[in-house]
XYZ file of C-alpha atoms in Angstrom:
151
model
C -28.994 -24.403 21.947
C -28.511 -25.852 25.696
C -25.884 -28.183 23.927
C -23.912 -25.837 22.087
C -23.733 -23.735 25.212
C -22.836 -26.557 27.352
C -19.930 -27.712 24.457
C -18.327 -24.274 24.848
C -18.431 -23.953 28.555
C -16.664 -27.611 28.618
C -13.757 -26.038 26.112
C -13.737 -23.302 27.878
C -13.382 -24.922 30.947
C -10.568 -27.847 29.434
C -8.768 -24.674 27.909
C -8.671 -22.882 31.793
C -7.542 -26.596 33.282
C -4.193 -27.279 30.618
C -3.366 -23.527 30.613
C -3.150 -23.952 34.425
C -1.260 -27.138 34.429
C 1.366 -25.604 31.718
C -0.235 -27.709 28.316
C -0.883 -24.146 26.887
C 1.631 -21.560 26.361
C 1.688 -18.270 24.809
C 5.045 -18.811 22.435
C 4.416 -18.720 18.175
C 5.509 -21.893 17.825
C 8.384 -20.724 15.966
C 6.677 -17.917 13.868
C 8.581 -15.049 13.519
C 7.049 -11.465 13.105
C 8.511 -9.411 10.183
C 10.009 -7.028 12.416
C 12.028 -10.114 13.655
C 10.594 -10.177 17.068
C 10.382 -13.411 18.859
C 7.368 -12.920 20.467
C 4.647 -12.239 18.759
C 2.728 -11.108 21.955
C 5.366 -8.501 22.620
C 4.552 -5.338 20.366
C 8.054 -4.069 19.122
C 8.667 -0.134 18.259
C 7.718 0.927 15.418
C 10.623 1.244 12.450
C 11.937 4.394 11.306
C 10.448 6.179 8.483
C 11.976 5.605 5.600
C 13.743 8.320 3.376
C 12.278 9.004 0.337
C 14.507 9.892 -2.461
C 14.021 13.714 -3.571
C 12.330 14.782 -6.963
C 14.175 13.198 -9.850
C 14.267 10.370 -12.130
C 11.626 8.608 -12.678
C 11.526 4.820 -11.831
C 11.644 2.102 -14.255
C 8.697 0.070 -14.842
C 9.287 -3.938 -13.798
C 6.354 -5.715 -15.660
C 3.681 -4.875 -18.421
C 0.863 -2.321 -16.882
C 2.377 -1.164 -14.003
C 1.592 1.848 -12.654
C 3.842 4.698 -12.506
C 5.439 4.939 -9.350
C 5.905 8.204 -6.779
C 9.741 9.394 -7.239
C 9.256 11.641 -4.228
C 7.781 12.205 -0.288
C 4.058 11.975 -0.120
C 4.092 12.119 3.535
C 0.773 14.323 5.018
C -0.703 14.277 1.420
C -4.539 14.618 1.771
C -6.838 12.502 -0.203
C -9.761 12.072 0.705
C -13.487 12.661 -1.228
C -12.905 16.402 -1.032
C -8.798 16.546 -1.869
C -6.572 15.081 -3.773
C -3.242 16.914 -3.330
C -1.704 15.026 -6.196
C -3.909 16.885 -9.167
C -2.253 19.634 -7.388
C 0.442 19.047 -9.469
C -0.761 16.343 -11.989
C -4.005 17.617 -13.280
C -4.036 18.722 -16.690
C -4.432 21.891 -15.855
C -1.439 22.391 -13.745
C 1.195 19.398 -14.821
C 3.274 21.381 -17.291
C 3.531 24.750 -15.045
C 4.344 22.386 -11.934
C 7.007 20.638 -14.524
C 5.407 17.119 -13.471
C 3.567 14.477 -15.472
C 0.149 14.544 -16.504
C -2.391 12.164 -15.420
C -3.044 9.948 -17.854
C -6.216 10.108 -20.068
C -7.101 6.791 -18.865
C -7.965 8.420 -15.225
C -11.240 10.193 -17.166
C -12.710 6.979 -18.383
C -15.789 5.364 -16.598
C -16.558 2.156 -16.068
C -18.740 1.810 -18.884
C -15.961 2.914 -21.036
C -17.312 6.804 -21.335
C -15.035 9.970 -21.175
C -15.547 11.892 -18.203
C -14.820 15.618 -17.707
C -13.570 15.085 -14.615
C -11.055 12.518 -12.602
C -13.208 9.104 -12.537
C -14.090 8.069 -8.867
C -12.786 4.863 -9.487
C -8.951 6.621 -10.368
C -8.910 8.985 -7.775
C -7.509 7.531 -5.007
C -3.854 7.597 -6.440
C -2.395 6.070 -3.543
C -4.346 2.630 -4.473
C -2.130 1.654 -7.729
C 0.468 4.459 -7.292
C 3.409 3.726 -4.378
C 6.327 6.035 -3.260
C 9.337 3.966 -3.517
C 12.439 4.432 -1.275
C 15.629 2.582 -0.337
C 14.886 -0.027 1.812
C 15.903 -3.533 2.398
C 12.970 -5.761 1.697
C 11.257 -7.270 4.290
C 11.276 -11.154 2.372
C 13.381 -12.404 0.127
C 12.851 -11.191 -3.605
C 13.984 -12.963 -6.863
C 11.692 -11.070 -9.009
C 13.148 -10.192 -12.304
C 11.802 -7.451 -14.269
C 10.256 -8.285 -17.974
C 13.269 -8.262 -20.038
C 11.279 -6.365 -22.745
C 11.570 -3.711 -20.135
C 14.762 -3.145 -19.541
């Protein structure tokens, strides 16, 4: 224990000694944050919220199994264990007054394979497989092409 204790107090102390002499300095080495800052030890502003398209079409799927995704704003939508505001809408129950999609039957199954009365906990988070989409420029570059059974 005396060792290891003495082995960090020597890095620590090496560490002080080149940081003082110039050895060590804070730039990324070239790495470049996704907001395109330089340096990474400089927090840049946050971007702009994006603009999500209003209710309409829904989105294409891009690849076998794919969840549906959100064609509108789900800004300030609570879910949490107590609320989900999308069954609001989506639930059974309320889906073809609301003029929106149901959930799908596959949201009442449990793990062991058994129909549920009830949203299964494991499905209702939406927000975990379901995404709002909008029109933004992507942050990498993409060459993703959807299946072509899918289009």
């Amino acid at each position: 224990m005396k060792k290891l204790i003495g082995a960090m107090l020597a890095c620590l102390m090496a560490g002080s000694l080149m940081a003082a002499q110039g050895q060590i300095t804070t730039e990324s080495g070239g790495v470049k944050s996704l907001r395109n800052s330089a340096d990474l030890a400089v927090e840049s502003p946050a971007a702009q919220l994006k603009n999500f398209r209003k209710d309409g079409d829904l989105y294409d799927r891009q690849y076998m199994h794919q969840p549906p995704l959100v064609p509108h704003d789900i800004r300030n939508y609570e879910i949490d264990t107590k609320v989900n505001k999308c069954l609001a809408c989506h639930s059974f129950k309320n889906a073809s007054v609301m003029k929106a999609p149901k959930i799908s039957p596959t949201h009442f199954e449990a793990r062991d394979g058994m129909t549920l009365g009830e949203v299964s906990p494991r499905r209702y988070f939406c927000l975990q497989c379901h995404v709002p989409q909008a029109d933004a420029k992507p942050l990498v570059g993409n060459s993703f092409k959807p299946v072509e059974a899918l289009n």
